[in-house]
Structure formats: C-alpha cells, structure tokens
mmCIF file of C-alpha atoms and ligand atoms in Angstrom:
data_model
loop_
_atom_site.group_PDB
_atom_site.id
_atom_site.type_symbol
_atom_site.label_atom_id
_atom_site.label_comp_id
_atom_site.label_asym_id
_atom_site.label_seq_id
_atom_site.Cartn_x
_atom_site.Cartn_y
_atom_site.Cartn_z
ATOM 1 C CA MET A 1 109.454 92.995 116.736
ATOM 2 C CA GLN A 2 110.828 95.401 114.109
ATOM 3 C CA ALA A 3 113.218 92.742 112.815
ATOM 4 C CA HIS A 4 110.315 90.473 111.959
ATOM 5 C CA ALA A 5 108.136 93.006 110.207
ATOM 6 C CA LEU A 6 109.907 92.906 106.848
ATOM 7 C CA PRO A 7 110.015 89.107 106.299
ATOM 8 C CA ILE A 8 106.303 88.865 107.208
ATOM 9 C CA LEU A 9 105.417 91.587 104.688
ATOM 10 C CA SER A 10 107.469 89.862 102.006
ATOM 11 C CA LEU A 11 105.697 86.627 102.615
ATOM 12 C CA LEU A 12 102.323 88.364 102.296
ATOM 13 C CA ALA A 13 103.372 89.956 99.021
ATOM 14 C CA LEU A 14 104.264 86.526 97.667
ATOM 15 C CA THR A 15 100.977 84.924 98.689
ATOM 16 C CA LEU A 16 98.698 87.753 97.465
ATOM 17 C CA ALA A 17 99.153 87.014 93.773
ATOM 18 C CA HIS A 18 96.006 86.993 91.639
ATOM 19 C CA GLY A 19 96.741 87.025 87.847
ATOM 20 C CA ASN A 20 98.320 88.602 84.850
ATOM 21 C CA ILE A 21 99.226 88.182 81.192
ATOM 22 C CA THR A 22 102.581 86.521 80.660
ATOM 23 C CA SER A 23 102.646 86.495 76.829
ATOM 24 C CA PRO A 24 102.660 88.427 74.517
ATOM 25 C CA PRO A 25 104.722 91.058 76.406
ATOM 26 C CA ALA A 26 102.247 93.352 78.115
ATOM 27 C CA ARG A 27 102.719 96.932 79.364
ATOM 28 C CA LEU A 28 104.677 97.330 82.604
ATOM 29 C CA PRO A 29 105.079 100.377 84.823
ATOM 30 C CA GLY A 30 108.028 102.688 84.406
ATOM 31 C CA PRO A 31 109.134 106.348 84.734
ATOM 32 C CA ALA A 32 106.293 107.667 82.542
ATOM 33 C CA MET A 33 103.732 105.960 84.743
ATOM 34 C CA SER A 34 105.467 107.320 87.790
ATOM 35 C CA ARG A 35 105.121 110.849 86.388
ATOM 36 C CA ALA A 36 101.453 110.308 85.442
ATOM 37 C CA CYS A 37 100.236 108.231 88.390
ATOM 38 C CA GLY A 38 102.762 108.781 91.109
ATOM 39 C CA ALA A 39 105.593 106.641 92.471
ATOM 40 C CA ALA A 40 103.211 104.916 94.974
ATOM 41 C CA ALA A 41 101.144 103.548 92.095
ATOM 42 C CA VAL A 42 104.266 102.107 90.405
ATOM 43 C CA SER A 43 105.443 100.600 93.703
ATOM 44 C CA ALA A 44 102.049 98.996 94.258
ATOM 45 C CA VAL A 45 102.139 97.321 90.842
ATOM 46 C CA GLN A 46 105.747 96.259 91.266
ATOM 47 C CA SER A 47 105.075 94.775 94.696
ATOM 48 C CA ASP A 48 102.795 92.228 93.019
ATOM 49 C CA PHE A 49 102.483 92.274 89.221
ATOM 50 C CA THR A 50 99.412 90.062 89.507
ATOM 51 C CA GLY A 51 97.520 92.287 91.931
ATOM 52 C CA PRO A 52 94.208 94.001 91.174
ATOM 53 C CA LEU A 53 93.635 97.629 90.113
ATOM 54 C CA GLU A 54 91.955 98.248 93.455
ATOM 55 C CA ASN A 55 95.326 97.811 95.227
ATOM 56 C CA ILE A 56 96.868 100.712 93.261
ATOM 57 C CA PRO A 57 96.674 103.873 95.325
ATOM 58 C CA SER A 58 95.884 106.356 92.551
ATOM 59 C CA SER A 59 92.919 104.298 91.286
ATOM 60 C CA SER A 60 90.711 106.998 92.924
ATOM 61 C CA SER A 61 92.758 109.928 91.567
ATOM 62 C CA ASN A 62 91.278 112.233 88.962
ATOM 63 C CA SER A 63 94.575 113.037 87.332
ATOM 64 C CA ALA A 64 93.921 113.420 83.585
ATOM 65 C CA ALA A 65 97.253 111.795 82.709
ATOM 66 C CA CYS A 66 96.581 108.695 84.790
ATOM 67 C CA ASN A 67 93.719 106.276 84.406
ATOM 68 C CA ILE A 68 94.459 103.069 86.378
ATOM 69 C CA PHE A 69 91.430 101.555 84.653
ATOM 70 C CA LEU A 70 93.191 101.815 81.282
ATOM 71 C CA CYS A 71 96.030 99.364 81.057
ATOM 72 C CA LYS A 72 96.505 99.368 84.859
ATOM 73 C CA GLY A 73 97.978 102.895 84.479
ATOM 74 C CA ALA A 74 100.891 101.629 82.381
ATOM 75 C CA GLN A 75 101.989 104.118 79.732
ATOM 76 C CA PHE A 76 103.032 103.591 76.122
ATOM 77 C CA ALA A 77 106.184 105.650 76.665
ATOM 78 C CA ASP A 78 107.519 102.964 79.051
ATOM 79 C CA ASN A 79 106.717 100.134 76.660
ATOM 80 C CA ALA A 80 107.544 101.313 73.157
ATOM 81 C CA ASP A 81 109.896 98.351 72.751
ATOM 82 C CA LYS A 82 107.036 95.815 73.163
ATOM 83 C CA VAL A 83 104.786 96.736 70.190
ATOM 84 C CA GLN A 84 103.558 93.652 68.325
ATOM 85 C CA THR A 85 103.253 93.961 64.549
ATOM 86 C CA LEU A 86 100.182 92.059 63.461
ATOM 87 C CA THR A 87 98.189 91.538 60.309
ATOM 88 C CA PRO A 88 94.371 91.574 59.895
ATOM 89 C CA GLY A 89 93.072 88.016 60.389
ATOM 90 C CA GLU A 90 96.113 86.997 62.386
ATOM 91 C CA THR A 91 95.658 84.792 65.424
ATOM 92 C CA VAL A 92 97.453 85.931 68.569
ATOM 93 C CA ASN A 93 98.123 83.461 71.307
ATOM 94 C CA PHE A 94 98.025 84.617 74.919
ATOM 95 C CA THR A 95 99.212 83.002 78.115
ATOM 96 C CA ALA A 96 97.932 84.150 81.537
ATOM 97 C CA ALA A 97 98.989 83.251 85.060
ATOM 98 C CA LEU A 98 96.105 82.890 87.529
ATOM 99 C CA PRO A 99 97.806 82.040 90.860
ATOM 100 C CA ILE A 100 94.692 83.081 92.812
ATOM 101 C CA PRO A 101 91.519 82.671 90.704
ATOM 102 C CA HIS A 102 88.307 84.584 91.456
ATOM 103 C CA GLU A 103 85.218 83.721 89.455
ATOM 104 C CA GLY A 104 83.776 86.398 87.211
ATOM 105 C CA PRO A 105 83.516 87.714 83.650
ATOM 106 C CA ALA A 106 86.528 88.346 81.481
ATOM 107 C CA ASN A 107 87.205 89.537 77.981
ATOM 108 C CA VAL A 108 89.854 90.624 75.523
ATOM 109 C CA SER A 109 89.128 93.693 73.444
ATOM 110 C CA ILE A 110 90.898 96.206 71.197
ATOM 111 C CA VAL A 111 91.007 99.521 73.043
ATOM 112 C CA ASP A 112 91.662 102.898 71.481
ATOM 113 C CA THR A 113 93.972 104.332 74.091
ATOM 114 C CA ALA A 114 93.260 107.975 73.287
ATOM 115 C CA THR A 115 89.636 107.599 74.231
ATOM 116 C CA ASN A 116 89.679 104.435 76.360
ATOM 117 C CA SER A 117 86.959 103.058 74.104
ATOM 118 C CA VAL A 118 86.591 99.567 72.682
ATOM 119 C CA ILE A 119 86.965 99.257 68.890
ATOM 120 C CA GLY A 120 84.334 96.862 67.507
ATOM 121 C CA GLU A 121 83.191 93.892 69.510
ATOM 122 C CA PRO A 122 85.205 92.092 72.208
ATOM 123 C CA LEU A 123 87.479 89.511 70.559
ATOM 124 C CA LEU A 124 86.971 86.979 73.280
ATOM 125 C CA GLU A 125 84.445 86.795 76.131
ATOM 126 C CA PHE A 126 84.158 84.537 79.139
ATOM 127 C CA GLU A 127 80.916 84.638 81.083
ATOM 128 C CA SER A 128 82.656 82.769 83.873
ATOM 129 C CA TYR A 129 86.439 82.922 84.184
ATOM 130 C CA ALA A 130 88.847 81.830 86.851
ATOM 131 C CA ASP A 131 86.293 79.885 88.873
ATOM 132 C CA GLU A 132 88.082 78.903 92.075
ATOM 133 C CA LYS A 133 85.356 76.324 92.843
ATOM 134 C CA LEU A 134 86.441 74.128 89.941
ATOM 135 C CA ALA A 135 88.939 71.342 90.635
ATOM 136 C CA ALA A 136 91.038 72.663 87.784
ATOM 137 C CA LEU A 137 90.611 75.745 85.622
ATOM 138 C CA PRO A 138 89.789 75.120 81.947
ATOM 139 C CA LYS A 139 92.897 75.349 79.817
ATOM 140 C CA ASN A 140 91.403 78.270 77.932
ATOM 141 C CA ASN A 141 91.634 80.463 81.088
ATOM 142 C CA THR A 142 95.442 80.529 80.835
ATOM 143 C CA GLN A 143 95.960 79.718 77.161
ATOM 144 C CA PHE A 144 93.704 81.472 74.671
ATOM 145 C CA SER A 145 93.876 83.222 71.375
ATOM 146 C CA VAL A 146 92.202 86.103 69.611
ATOM 147 C CA THR A 147 91.884 86.930 65.932
ATOM 148 C CA ILE A 148 92.673 90.443 64.710
ATOM 149 C CA PRO A 149 89.646 91.719 62.753
ATOM 150 C CA GLU A 150 89.961 92.222 59.020
ATOM 151 C CA ASP A 151 88.690 95.789 59.206
ATOM 152 C CA LEU A 152 89.727 98.181 61.928
ATOM 153 C CA GLY A 153 88.525 101.235 60.034
ATOM 154 C CA GLY A 154 92.030 102.558 59.517
ATOM 155 C CA LYS A 155 92.775 102.491 63.233
ATOM 156 C CA CYS A 156 95.698 100.782 65.061
ATOM 157 C CA GLU A 157 98.290 101.739 62.467
ATOM 158 C CA GLU A 158 100.257 104.009 64.798
ATOM 159 C CA GLU A 159 102.263 102.738 67.743
ATOM 160 C CA GLY A 160 100.552 103.576 71.052
ATOM 161 C CA GLU A 161 97.127 104.019 69.443
ATOM 162 C CA CYS A 162 95.721 100.575 70.200
ATOM 163 C CA VAL A 163 96.126 97.790 72.708
ATOM 164 C CA LEU A 164 94.775 94.343 73.143
ATOM 165 C CA GLN A 165 93.348 94.630 76.625
ATOM 166 C CA TRP A 166 92.718 91.598 78.831
ATOM 167 C CA PHE A 167 90.064 92.421 81.397
ATOM 168 C CA TRP A 168 88.881 90.246 84.245
ATOM 169 C CA PHE A 169 86.593 91.080 87.148
ATOM 170 C CA GLY A 170 86.492 88.731 90.166
ATOM 171 C CA THR A 171 82.873 89.297 91.223
ATOM 172 C CA SER A 172 82.886 88.279 94.887
ATOM 173 C CA ALA A 173 86.446 89.433 95.383
ATOM 174 C CA GLY A 174 85.425 92.821 93.875
ATOM 175 C CA GLN A 175 88.812 92.833 92.091
ATOM 176 C CA THR A 176 89.578 94.064 88.595
ATOM 177 C CA TYR A 177 92.537 92.902 86.545
ATOM 178 C CA GLU A 178 93.896 94.383 83.313
ATOM 179 C CA ASN A 179 96.923 94.006 81.138
ATOM 180 C CA CYS A 180 97.560 95.627 77.736
ATOM 181 C CA VAL A 181 99.539 94.428 74.722
ATOM 182 C CA ASP A 182 100.557 97.230 72.398
ATOM 183 C CA PHE A 183 100.232 96.425 68.708
ATOM 184 C CA VAL A 184 99.997 97.904 65.217
ATOM 185 C CA VAL A 185 98.368 96.354 62.165
ATOM 186 C CA VAL A 186 100.193 96.410 58.858
HETATM 187 C C1 LIG B 1 103.330 89.110 85.390
HETATM 188 O O1 LIG B 1 103.757 88.596 86.635
HETATM 189 C C2 LIG B 1 105.105 88.117 86.600
HETATM 190 C C3 LIG B 1 105.372 87.459 87.933
HETATM 191 O O2 LIG B 1 105.159 88.379 88.971
HETATM 192 C C4 LIG B 1 106.097 89.228 86.227
HETATM 193 O O3 LIG B 1 107.370 88.688 86.138
HETATM 194 C C5 LIG B 1 105.663 89.831 84.924
HETATM 195 O O4 LIG B 1 106.476 90.956 84.626
HETATM 196 C C6 LIG B 1 104.198 90.275 84.998
HETATM 197 N N1 LIG B 1 103.782 90.835 83.682
HETATM 198 C C7 LIG B 1 102.855 91.771 83.656
HETATM 199 C C8 LIG B 1 102.482 92.289 82.300
HETATM 200 O O5 LIG B 1 102.326 92.232 84.636
HETATM 201 C C1 LIG B 2 99.021 79.394 68.697
HETATM 202 O O1 LIG B 2 98.451 78.313 69.364
HETATM 203 C C2 LIG B 2 97.994 77.283 68.451
HETATM 204 C C3 LIG B 2 97.155 76.292 69.240
HETATM 205 O O2 LIG B 2 97.841 75.935 70.435
HETATM 206 C C4 LIG B 2 99.154 76.701 67.731
HETATM 207 O O3 LIG B 2 98.729 75.732 66.833
HETATM 208 C C5 LIG B 2 99.915 77.823 67.019
HETATM 209 O O4 LIG B 2 101.080 77.313 66.420
HETATM 210 C C6 LIG B 2 100.273 78.923 67.976
HETATM 211 N N1 LIG B 2 100.830 80.067 67.177
HETATM 212 C C7 LIG B 2 101.970 80.615 67.487
HETATM 213 C C8 LIG B 2 102.361 81.810 66.618
HETATM 214 O O5 LIG B 2 102.640 80.297 68.440
HETATM 215 C C1 LIG B 3 84.312 93.096 79.627
HETATM 216 O O1 LIG B 3 83.703 92.616 80.803
HETATM 217 C C2 LIG B 3 83.379 93.535 81.808
HETATM 218 C C3 LIG B 3 82.795 92.857 82.994
HETATM 219 O O2 LIG B 3 81.669 92.130 82.612
HETATM 220 C C4 LIG B 3 82.458 94.586 81.239
HETATM 221 O O3 LIG B 3 82.244 95.624 82.223
HETATM 222 C C5 LIG B 3 83.041 95.188 79.986
HETATM 223 O O4 LIG B 3 82.133 96.087 79.462
HETATM 224 C C6 LIG B 3 83.392 94.097 79.034
HETATM 225 N N1 LIG B 3 84.019 94.693 77.885
HETATM 226 C C7 LIG B 3 83.463 94.633 76.677
HETATM 227 C C8 LIG B 3 84.197 95.324 75.586
HETATM 228 O O5 LIG B 3 82.411 94.088 76.503
HETATM 229 C C1 LIG B 4 86.516 77.627 77.824
HETATM 230 O O1 LIG B 4 86.475 76.248 78.087
HETATM 231 C C2 LIG B 4 85.311 75.826 78.740
HETATM 232 C C3 LIG B 4 85.517 74.360 79.151
HETATM 233 O O2 LIG B 4 85.866 73.602 78.033
HETATM 234 C C4 LIG B 4 84.110 76.063 77.851
HETATM 235 O O3 LIG B 4 82.944 75.667 78.502
HETATM 236 C C5 LIG B 4 84.067 77.559 77.548
HETATM 237 O O4 LIG B 4 82.987 77.821 76.614
HETATM 238 C C6 LIG B 4 85.346 78.070 76.947
HETATM 239 N N1 LIG B 4 85.302 79.512 76.872
HETATM 240 C C7 LIG B 4 85.721 80.193 75.851
HETATM 241 C C8 LIG B 4 85.585 81.699 75.921
HETATM 242 O O5 LIG B 4 86.277 79.697 74.897
HETATM 243 CU CU1 LIG B 5 92.779 88.467 93.836
#
C-alpha cells in the first residue's frame, strides 16, 4: 500500500495542471516568499506551477507580508533578476500555457505592488477566456500582447514597484490564476 502512495500522488500532480505565464519571465516562489507566506505555500506552488491560488495554503492567512492574491504570493526579492526594461508605447508579447482551461474572465493590468492597486485601465481584457467547451482555444488565449501606456504618472520607474499581472478566474471551477512580470519603464 505505502509503496504505491507516492507514484499515485505524483501522477495526480502531473494531471492537475491549469495554467500559467511562460513568457516574459514571471515571478516564481523562493526564500523570501517562504519567509513571508510559509514553506507550505512555496511547496504548494512548486508542486504545480500552473495551479490556482486556492490551492495555496496561506491564501486564507492574514499575514501582512503575504498576500497570495498579489502575484500568487511571489516576492520581488526572489525575482530581482527578471525585471523587464520597457519603454512607454512598447508592445510586450506574452505566452501562456493553459493545460486545463476553465471558462471565465481574464485580464492583464499594471499593478502597483505597494498598494495592490491597478494603475490606469486594464491593458487587455477577455470577457470569456479559456473556454473548455470550444474545440480549440483562440490563439489569443495563449499568445497575446499588451502595450505599455505612454503616461504612467511617474510610476513604475523603480524595480519592484510595478508588475504586469495576468489574472484569470475560472468561473465554474472557482479557481483564480495570477502571474506577475516585474518591469520598469525608462
Ligand atoms: C509555468 O509552468 C512551467 C511548467 O510547470 C514551469 O516550468 C514554469 O516555471 C512556470 N512559470 C511560472 C511563472 O509559474
Ligand atoms: C510580438 O509579436 C508580434 C506578433 O506576433 C511580432 O510581430 C513581434 O515581432 C513580436 N515582438 C517581439 C519583441 O518578439
Ligand atoms: C480582472 O478580472 C477580474 C474578474 O472579472 C476582476 O475581478 C478584476 O477586477 C479585473 N481587473 C481589472 C483591473 O479590471
Ligand atoms: C480573442 O480571439 C477571439 C476569437 O478570434 C475574439 O473573439 C476575441 O475578441 C479576442 N479577444 C481579445 C481580448 O483580443
Ligand atoms: Cu484548474
């Protein structure tokens, strides 16, 4: 019995994939997230990088340092090597993987990480994203681009201040997905 438990769990982990951003490089968990959110939260993300926020144990925690609903709990300190340098008006191409789609709304926005607030309007919005009832997903679900606004009001000039956050909510699944790309404008 015992001997079989591990392979079965591994198989489940492989089949429970849902979706994530694969380019540009998005924030991943690391030691700073472990300190802020706990090692169990990091393990949960690492067990399936495409899993929803609801699978991360500290999503109900009130720890001030950890907000799973901002960048999936991933911290700038663990990702300082991934900052994209962008210019106003620049187009940024994204690729996403959606191994298990769940229909619902999605968007990409610039988020001020200090306040977890959206700067300006969403850069891209899907009323209906990742619709598993379609024979094939539209290409724009996994390959899309956003344009950096001309005027960010002086924000997003310091590393860690702003992220491009991909957000997707699978309505019937009740599952939320987020990934954040750190960037600065020059
Ligand atoms: C996305 O998922 C892939 C496959 O599990 C993983 O290699 C990659 O690190 C993940 N990226 C993010 C930002 O979650
Ligand atoms: C972004 O995608 C567009 C359309 O597919 C392509 O023409 C453009 O070269 C891409 N830009 C970069 C920087 O890869
Ligand atoms: C993105 O979509 C979600 C789900 O509809 C919504 O809660 C959120 O407010 C949207 N973000 C923005 C910036 O509109
Ligand atoms: C994505 O593509 C579909 C199918 O072509 C289209 O109906 C939809 O408006 C597009 N969505 C966005 C946000 O570009
Ligand atoms: Cu899912």
